[in-house]
PDB file of C-alpha atoms in Angstrom:
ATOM      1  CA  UNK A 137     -21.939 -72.315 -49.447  1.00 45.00           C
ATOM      2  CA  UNK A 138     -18.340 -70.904 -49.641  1.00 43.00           C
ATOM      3  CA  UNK A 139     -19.593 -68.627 -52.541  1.00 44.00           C
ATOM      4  CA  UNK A 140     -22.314 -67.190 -51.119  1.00 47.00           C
ATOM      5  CA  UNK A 141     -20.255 -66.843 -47.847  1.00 48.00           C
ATOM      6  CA  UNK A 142     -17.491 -64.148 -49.880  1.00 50.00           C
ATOM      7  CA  UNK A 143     -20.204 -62.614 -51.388  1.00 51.00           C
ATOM      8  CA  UNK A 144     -21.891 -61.334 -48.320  1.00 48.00           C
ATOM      9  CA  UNK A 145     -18.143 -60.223 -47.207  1.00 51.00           C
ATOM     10  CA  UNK A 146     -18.152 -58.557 -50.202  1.00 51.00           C
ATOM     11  CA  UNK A 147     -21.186 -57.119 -49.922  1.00 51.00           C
ATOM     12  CA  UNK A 148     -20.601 -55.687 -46.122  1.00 51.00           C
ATOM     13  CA  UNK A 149     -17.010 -53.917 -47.288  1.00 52.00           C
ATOM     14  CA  UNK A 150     -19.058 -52.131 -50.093  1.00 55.00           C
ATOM     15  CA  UNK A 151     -21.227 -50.947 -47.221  1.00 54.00           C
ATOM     16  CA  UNK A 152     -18.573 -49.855 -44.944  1.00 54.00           C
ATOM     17  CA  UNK A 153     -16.974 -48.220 -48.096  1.00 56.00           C
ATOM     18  CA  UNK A 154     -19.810 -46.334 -48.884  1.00 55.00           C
ATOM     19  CA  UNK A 155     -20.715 -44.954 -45.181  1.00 57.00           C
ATOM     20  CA  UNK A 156     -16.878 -44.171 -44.909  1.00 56.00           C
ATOM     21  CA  UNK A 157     -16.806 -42.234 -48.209  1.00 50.00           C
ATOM     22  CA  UNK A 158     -20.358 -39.711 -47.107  1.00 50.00           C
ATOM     23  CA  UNK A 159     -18.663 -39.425 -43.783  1.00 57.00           C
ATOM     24  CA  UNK A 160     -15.725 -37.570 -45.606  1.00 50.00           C
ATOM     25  CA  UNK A 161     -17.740 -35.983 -47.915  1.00 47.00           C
ATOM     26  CA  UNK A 162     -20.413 -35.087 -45.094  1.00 50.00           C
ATOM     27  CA  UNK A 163     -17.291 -33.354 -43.161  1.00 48.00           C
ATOM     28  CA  UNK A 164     -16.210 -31.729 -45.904  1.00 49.00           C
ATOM     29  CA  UNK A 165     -19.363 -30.031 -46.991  1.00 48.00           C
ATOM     30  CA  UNK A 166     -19.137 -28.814 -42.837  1.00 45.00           C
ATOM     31  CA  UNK A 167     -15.855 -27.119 -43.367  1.00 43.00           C
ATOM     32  CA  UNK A 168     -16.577 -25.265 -47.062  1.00 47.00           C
ATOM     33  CA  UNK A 169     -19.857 -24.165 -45.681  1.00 47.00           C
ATOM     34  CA  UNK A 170     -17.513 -22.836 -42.244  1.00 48.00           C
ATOM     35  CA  UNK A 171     -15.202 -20.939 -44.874  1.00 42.00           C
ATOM     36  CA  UNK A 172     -17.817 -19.357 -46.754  1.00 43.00           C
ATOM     37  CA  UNK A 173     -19.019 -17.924 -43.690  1.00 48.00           C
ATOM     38  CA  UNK A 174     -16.260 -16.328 -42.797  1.00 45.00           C
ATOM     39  CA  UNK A 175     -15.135 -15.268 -46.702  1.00 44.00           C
ATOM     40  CA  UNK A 176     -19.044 -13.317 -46.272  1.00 47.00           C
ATOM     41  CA  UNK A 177     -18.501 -11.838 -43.183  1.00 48.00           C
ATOM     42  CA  UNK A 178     -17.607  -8.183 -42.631  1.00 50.00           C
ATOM     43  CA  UNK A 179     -14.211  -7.199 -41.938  1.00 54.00           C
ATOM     44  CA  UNK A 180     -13.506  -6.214 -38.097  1.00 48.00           C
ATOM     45  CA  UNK A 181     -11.300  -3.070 -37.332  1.00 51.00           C
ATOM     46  CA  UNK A 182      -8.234  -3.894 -35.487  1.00 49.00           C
ATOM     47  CA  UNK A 183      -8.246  -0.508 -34.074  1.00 48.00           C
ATOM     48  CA  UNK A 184     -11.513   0.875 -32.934  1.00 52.00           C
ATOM     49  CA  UNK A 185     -11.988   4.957 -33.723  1.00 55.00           C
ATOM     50  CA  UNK A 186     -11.446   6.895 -30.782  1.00 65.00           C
ATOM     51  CA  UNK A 187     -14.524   8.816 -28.533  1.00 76.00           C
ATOM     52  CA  UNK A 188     -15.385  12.001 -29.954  1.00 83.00           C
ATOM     53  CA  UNK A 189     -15.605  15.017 -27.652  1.00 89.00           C
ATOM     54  CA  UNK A 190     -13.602  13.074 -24.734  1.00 94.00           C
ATOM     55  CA  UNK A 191     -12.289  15.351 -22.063  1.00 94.00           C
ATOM     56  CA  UNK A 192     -10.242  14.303 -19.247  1.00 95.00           C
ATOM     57  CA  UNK A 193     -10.395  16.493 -15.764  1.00 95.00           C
ATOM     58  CA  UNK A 194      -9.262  16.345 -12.409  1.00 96.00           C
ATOM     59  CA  UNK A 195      -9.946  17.639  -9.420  1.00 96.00           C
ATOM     60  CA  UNK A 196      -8.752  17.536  -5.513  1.00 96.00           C
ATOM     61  CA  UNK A 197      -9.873  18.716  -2.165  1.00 96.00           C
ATOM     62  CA  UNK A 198      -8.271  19.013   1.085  1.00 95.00           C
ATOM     63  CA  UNK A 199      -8.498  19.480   5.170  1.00 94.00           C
ATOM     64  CA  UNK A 200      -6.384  20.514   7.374  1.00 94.00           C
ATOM     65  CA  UNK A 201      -6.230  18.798  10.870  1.00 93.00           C
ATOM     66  CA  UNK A 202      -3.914  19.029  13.724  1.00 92.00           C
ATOM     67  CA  UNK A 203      -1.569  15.714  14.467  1.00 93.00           C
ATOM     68  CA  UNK A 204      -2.370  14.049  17.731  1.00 91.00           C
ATOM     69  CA  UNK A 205       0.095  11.333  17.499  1.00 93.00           C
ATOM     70  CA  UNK A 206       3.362  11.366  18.787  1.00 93.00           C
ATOM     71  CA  UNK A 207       6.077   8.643  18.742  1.00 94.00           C
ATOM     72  CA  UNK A 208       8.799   8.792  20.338  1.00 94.00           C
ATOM     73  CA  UNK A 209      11.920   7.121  19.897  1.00 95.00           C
ATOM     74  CA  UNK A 210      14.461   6.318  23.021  1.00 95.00           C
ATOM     75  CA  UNK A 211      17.978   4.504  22.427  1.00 96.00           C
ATOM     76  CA  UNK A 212      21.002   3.422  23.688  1.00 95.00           C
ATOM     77  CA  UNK A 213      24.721   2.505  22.251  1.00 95.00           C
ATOM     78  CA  UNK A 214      26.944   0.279  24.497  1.00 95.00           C
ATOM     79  CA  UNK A 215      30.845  -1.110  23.364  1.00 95.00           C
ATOM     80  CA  UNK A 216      33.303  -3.382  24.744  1.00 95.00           C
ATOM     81  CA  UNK A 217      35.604  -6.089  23.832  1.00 93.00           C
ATOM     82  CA  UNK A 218      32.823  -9.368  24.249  1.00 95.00           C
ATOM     83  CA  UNK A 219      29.730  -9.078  22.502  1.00 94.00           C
ATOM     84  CA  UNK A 220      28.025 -11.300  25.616  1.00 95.00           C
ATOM     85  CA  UNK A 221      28.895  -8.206  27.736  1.00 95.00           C
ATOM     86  CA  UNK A 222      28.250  -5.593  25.385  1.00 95.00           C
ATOM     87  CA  UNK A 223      24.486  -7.320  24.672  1.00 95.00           C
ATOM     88  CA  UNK A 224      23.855  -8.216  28.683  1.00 96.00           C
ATOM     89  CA  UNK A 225      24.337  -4.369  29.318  1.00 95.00           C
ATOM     90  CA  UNK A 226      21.999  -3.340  26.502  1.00 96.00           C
ATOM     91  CA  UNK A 227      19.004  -5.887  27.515  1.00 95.00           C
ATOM     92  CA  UNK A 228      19.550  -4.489  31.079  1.00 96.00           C
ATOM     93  CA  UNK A 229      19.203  -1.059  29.777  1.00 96.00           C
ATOM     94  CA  UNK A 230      16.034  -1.920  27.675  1.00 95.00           C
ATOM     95  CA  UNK A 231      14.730  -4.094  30.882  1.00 95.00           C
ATOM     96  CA  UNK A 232      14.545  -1.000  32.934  1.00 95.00           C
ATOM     97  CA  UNK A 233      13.282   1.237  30.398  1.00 95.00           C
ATOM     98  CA  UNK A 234      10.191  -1.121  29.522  1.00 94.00           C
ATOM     99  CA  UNK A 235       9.335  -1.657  33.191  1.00 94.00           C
ATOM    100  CA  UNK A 236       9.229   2.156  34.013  1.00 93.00           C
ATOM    101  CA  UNK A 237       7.295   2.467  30.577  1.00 93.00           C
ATOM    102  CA  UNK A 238       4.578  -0.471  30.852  1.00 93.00           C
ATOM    103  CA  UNK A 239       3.764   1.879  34.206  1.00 91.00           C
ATOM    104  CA  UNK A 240       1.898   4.739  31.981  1.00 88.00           C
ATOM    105  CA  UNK A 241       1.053   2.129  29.007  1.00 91.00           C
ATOM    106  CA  UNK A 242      -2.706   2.231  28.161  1.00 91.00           C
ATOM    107  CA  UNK A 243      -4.357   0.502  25.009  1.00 90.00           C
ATOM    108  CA  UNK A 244      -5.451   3.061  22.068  1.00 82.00           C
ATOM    109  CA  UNK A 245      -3.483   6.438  24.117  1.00 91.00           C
ATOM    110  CA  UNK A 246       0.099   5.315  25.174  1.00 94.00           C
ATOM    111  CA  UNK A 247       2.040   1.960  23.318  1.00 94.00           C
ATOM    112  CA  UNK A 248       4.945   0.888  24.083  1.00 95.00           C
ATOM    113  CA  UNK A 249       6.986  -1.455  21.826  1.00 95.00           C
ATOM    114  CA  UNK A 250      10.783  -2.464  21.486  1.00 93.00           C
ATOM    115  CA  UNK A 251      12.169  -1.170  18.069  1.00 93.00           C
ATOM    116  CA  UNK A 252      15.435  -2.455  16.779  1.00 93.00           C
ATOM    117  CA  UNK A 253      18.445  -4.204  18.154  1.00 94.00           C
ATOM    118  CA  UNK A 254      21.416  -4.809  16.490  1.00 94.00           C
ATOM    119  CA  UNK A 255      24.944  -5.952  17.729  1.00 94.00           C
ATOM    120  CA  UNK A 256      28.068  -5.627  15.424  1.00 94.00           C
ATOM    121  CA  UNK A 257      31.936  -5.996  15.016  1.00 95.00           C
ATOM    122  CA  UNK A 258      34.283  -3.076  14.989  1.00 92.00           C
ATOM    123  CA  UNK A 259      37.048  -3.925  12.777  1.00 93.00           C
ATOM    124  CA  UNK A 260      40.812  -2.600  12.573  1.00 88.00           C
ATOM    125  CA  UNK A 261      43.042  -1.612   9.693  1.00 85.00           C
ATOM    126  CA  UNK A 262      44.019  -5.084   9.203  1.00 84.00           C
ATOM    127  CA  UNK A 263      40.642  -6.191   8.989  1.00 87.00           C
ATOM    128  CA  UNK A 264      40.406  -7.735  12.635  1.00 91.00           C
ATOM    129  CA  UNK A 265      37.557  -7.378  15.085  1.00 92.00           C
ATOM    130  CA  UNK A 266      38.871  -4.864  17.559  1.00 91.00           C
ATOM    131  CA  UNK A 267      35.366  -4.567  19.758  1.00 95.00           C
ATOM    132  CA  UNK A 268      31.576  -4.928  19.400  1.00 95.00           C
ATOM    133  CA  UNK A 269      28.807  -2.292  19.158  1.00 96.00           C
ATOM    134  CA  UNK A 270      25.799  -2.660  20.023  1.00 96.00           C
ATOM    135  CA  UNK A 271      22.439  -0.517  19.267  1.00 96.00           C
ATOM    136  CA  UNK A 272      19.184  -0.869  21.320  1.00 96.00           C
ATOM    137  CA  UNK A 273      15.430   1.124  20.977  1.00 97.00           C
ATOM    138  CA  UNK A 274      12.264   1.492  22.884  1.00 96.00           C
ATOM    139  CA  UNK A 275       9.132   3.525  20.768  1.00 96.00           C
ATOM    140  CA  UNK A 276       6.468   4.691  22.791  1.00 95.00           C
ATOM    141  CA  UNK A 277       3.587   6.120  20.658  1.00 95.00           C
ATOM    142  CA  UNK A 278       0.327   7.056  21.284  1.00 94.00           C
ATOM    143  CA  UNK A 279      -2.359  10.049  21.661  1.00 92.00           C
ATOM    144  CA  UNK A 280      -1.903  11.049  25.264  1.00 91.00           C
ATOM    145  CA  UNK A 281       1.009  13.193  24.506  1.00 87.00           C
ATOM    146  CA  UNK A 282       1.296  14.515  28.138  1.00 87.00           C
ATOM    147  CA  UNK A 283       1.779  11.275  29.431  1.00 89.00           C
ATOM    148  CA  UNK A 284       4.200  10.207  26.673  1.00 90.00           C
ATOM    149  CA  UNK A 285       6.344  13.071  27.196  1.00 85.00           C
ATOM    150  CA  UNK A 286       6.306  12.549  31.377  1.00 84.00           C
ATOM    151  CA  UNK A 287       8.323   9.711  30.443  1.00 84.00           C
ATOM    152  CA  UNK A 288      11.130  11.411  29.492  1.00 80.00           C
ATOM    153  CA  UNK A 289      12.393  12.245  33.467  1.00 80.00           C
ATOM    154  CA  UNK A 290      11.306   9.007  34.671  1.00 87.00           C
ATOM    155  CA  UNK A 291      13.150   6.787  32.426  1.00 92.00           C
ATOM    156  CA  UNK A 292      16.796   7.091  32.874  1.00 91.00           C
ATOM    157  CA  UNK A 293      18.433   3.989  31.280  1.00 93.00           C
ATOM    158  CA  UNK A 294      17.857   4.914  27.759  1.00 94.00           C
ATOM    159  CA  UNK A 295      18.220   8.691  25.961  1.00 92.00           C
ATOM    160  CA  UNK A 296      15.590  10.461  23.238  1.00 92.00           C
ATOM    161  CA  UNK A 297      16.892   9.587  19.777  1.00 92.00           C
ATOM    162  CA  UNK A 298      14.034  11.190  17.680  1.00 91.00           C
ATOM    163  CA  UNK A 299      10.206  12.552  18.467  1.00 91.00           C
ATOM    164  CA  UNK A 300       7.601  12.705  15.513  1.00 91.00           C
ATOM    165  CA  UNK A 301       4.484  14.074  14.870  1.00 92.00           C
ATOM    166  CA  UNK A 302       1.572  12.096  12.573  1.00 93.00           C
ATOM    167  CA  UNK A 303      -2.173  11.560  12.168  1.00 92.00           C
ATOM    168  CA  UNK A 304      -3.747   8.992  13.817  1.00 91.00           C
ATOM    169  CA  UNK A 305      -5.926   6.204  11.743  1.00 90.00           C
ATOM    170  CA  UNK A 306      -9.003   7.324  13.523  1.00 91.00           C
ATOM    171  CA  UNK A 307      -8.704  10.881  13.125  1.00 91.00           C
ATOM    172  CA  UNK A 308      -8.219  10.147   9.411  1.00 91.00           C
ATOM    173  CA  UNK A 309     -10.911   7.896   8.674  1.00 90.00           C
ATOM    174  CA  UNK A 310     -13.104  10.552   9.850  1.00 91.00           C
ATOM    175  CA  UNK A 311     -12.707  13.393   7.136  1.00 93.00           C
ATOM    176  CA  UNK A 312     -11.838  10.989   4.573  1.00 92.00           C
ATOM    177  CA  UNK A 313     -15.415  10.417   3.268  1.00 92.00           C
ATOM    178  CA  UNK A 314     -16.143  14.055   4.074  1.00 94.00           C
ATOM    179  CA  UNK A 315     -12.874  15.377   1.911  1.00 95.00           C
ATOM    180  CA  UNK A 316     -13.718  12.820  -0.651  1.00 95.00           C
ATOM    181  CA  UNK A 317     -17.314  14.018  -0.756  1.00 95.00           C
ATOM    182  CA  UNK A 318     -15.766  17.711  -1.163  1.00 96.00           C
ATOM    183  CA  UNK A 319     -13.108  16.290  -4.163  1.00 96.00           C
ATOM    184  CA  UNK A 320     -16.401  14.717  -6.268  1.00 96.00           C
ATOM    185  CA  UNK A 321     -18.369  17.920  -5.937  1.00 96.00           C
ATOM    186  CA  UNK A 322     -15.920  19.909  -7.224  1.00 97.00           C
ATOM    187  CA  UNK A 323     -14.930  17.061 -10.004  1.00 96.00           C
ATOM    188  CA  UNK A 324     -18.867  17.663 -10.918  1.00 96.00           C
ATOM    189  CA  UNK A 325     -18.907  21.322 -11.057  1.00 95.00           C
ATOM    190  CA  UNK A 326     -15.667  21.239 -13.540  1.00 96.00           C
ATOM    191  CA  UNK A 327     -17.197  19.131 -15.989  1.00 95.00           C
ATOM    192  CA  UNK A 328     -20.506  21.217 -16.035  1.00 95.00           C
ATOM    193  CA  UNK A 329     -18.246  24.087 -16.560  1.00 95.00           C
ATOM    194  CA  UNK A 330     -16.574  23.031 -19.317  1.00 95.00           C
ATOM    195  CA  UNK A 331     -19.712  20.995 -20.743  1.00 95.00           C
ATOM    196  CA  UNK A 332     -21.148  24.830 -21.058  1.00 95.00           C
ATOM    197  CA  UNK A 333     -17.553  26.427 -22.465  1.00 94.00           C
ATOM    198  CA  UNK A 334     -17.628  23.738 -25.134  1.00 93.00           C
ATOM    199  CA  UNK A 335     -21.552  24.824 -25.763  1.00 94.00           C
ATOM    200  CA  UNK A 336     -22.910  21.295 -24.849  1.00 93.00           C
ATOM    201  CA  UNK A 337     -25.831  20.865 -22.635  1.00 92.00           C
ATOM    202  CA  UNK A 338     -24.115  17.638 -20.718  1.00 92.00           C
ATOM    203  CA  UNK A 339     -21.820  15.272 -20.251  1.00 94.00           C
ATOM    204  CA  UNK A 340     -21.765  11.584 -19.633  1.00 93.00           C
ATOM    205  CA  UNK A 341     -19.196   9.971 -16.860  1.00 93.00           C
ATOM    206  CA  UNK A 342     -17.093   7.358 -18.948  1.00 93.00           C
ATOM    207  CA  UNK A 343     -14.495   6.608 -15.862  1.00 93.00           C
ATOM    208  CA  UNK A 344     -12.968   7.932 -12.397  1.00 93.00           C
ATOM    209  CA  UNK A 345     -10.636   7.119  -9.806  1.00 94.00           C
ATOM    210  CA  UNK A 346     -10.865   8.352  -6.239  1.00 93.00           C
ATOM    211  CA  UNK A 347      -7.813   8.647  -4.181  1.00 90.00           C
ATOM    212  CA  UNK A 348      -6.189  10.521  -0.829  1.00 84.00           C
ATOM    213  CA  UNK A 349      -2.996  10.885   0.775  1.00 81.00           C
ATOM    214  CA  UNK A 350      -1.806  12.502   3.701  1.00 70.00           C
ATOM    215  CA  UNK A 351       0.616  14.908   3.577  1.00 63.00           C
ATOM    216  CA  UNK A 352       2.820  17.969   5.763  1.00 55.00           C
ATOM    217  CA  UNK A 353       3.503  17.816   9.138  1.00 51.00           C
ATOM    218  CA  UNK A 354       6.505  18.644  11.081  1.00 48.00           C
ATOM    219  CA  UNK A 355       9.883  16.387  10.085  1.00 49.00           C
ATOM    220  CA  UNK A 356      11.391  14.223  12.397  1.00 48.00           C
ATOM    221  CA  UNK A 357      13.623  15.776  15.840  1.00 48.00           C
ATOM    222  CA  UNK A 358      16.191  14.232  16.246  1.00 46.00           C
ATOM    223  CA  UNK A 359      17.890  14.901  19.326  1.00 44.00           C
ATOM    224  CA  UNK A 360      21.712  14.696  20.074  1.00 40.00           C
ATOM    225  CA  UNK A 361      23.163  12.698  22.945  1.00 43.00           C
ATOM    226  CA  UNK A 362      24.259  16.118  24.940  1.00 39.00           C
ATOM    227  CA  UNK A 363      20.434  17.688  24.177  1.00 46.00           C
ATOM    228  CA  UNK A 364      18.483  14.140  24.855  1.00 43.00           C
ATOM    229  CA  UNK A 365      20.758  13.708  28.376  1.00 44.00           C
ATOM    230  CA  UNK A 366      19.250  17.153  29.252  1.00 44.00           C
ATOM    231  CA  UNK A 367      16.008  16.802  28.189  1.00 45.00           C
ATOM    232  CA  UNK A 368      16.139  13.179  30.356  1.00 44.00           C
ATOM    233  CA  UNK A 369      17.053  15.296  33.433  1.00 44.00           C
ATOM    234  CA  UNK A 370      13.707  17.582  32.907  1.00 48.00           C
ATOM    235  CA  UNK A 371       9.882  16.589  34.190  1.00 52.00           C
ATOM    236  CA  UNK A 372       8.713  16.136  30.537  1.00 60.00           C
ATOM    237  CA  UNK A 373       9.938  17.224  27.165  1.00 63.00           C
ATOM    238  CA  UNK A 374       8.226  20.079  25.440  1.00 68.00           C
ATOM    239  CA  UNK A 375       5.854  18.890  22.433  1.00 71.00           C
ATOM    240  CA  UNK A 376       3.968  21.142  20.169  1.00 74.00           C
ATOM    241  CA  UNK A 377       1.658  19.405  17.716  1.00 81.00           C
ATOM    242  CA  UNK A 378       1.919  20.626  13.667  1.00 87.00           C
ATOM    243  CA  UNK A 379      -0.881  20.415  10.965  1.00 90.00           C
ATOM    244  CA  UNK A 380      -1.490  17.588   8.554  1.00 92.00           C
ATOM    245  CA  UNK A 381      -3.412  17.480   5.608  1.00 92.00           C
ATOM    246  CA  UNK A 382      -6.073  14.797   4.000  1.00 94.00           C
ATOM    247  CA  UNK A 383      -6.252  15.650   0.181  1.00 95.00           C
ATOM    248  CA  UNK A 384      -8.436  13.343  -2.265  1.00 95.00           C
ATOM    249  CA  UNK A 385      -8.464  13.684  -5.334  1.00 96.00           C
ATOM    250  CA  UNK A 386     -10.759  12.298  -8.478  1.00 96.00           C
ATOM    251  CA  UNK A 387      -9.546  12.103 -11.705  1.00 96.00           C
ATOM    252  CA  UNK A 388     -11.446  10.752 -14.855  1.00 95.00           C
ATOM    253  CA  UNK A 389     -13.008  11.272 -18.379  1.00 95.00           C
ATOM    254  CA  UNK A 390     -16.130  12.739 -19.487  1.00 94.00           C
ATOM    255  CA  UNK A 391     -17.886  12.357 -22.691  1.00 94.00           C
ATOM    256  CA  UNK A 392     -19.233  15.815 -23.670  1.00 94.00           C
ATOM    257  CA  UNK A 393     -23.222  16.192 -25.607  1.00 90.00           C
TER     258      UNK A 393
END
């Protein structure tokens, strides 16, 4: 009974053995048939041989509008020896000027917003604070420039620092399709032009970019405390508007044929 016992074992470890050993072998025939493969494959390029007859053009069109936004920029400056004094008088100052300026303020044509406020040590020779300075600013912006610059006699607690000319968002958005429109045509007619130059009968569009900017305009004023004092002491400042432009411009790569 023992006997026949250990020679069953025996039998089921030659088994094992063998279904081991065509596992292996199995696996390997997997991998030598994998390297063949690739041994019979062709070669890939690393670098791929540039486009023949490639050209790359650019073109750009633009519109002149006139600016109908103006910001302008009132501050005041205020010193003394404690900074709770020296900031009390500015927020008074500011407090005034907002109240008189929330009067004309109107949603989408006259904004009024504080800008910045800053309050700062003034420091002697020996490095010691001697005084504070303090800085405050009210912006009104907006497309009503009448109204905007009516503000300048009526508020009388804070002086012009700058005025600025722009283009507003909505006056922008509407020529930007129409200048981009203009920028594409033109892109078009280039590459038909020098399709026929190079004697092809074609072209083929391979990539493009569209882009605008704004640009000109008038820089800046900005005013002095003397000139801002007398402007102040006038009905309204005044404004004349300057041009801006909206330029787009498309730039790509055409295949030639």
């Amino acid at each position: 009974m023992k006997k026949g016992s250990q020679e069953m074992s025996n039998t089921q470890n030659r088994s094992a053995r063998s279904r081991a050993w065509w596992r292996c072998f199995t696996a390997a025939a997997f991998v030598a048939a994998g390297w063949i493969g690739l041994a019979s494959a062709q070669p890939v390029p690393m670098f791929a041989s540039p486009l023949a007859n490639v050209v790359a053009l650019s073109a750009s069109a633009t519109i002149e509008l006139t600016m109908d936004w103006l910001t302008v920029v009132f501050n005041t400056t205020r010193e003394g020896s404690d900074p709770a004094v020296v900031q009390g008088q500015l927020r008074q100052a500011l407090e005034a000027a907002l109240a008189e300026a929330r009067r004309s303020a109107r949603p989408g044509d006259v904004l009024v917003r504080t800008g910045g406020f800053a309050l700062q040590p003034r420091y002697g020779q020996k490095g010691v604070v001697t005084g504070w300075q303090g800085h405050a600013e009210l912006v009104i912006e907006g497309r009503d420039t009448a109204a905007i610059a009516q503000m300048l006699g009526r508020i009388q607690t804070l002086t012009v620092g700058r005025v600025a000319w722009s283009l507003s968002r909505e006056a922008r958005e509407r020529v930007e399709s129409e200048v981009a429109a203009q920028a594409i045509a033109r892109f078009r007619t280039r590459a038909d032009e020098v399709a026929r130059q190079f004697g092809m009968s074609g072209y083929a569009l391979r990539e493009v970019s569209v882009g605008g900017n704004e640009q000109g305009g008038a820089p800046p004023v900005v005013m002095m405390r003397a000139q801002a004092a007398r402007a102040a002491a006038d009905e309204s400042l005044p404004v004349e508007a300057g041009k801006a432009q909206v330029t787009s411009t498309v730039s790509g790569t055409i295949q030639l044929k």
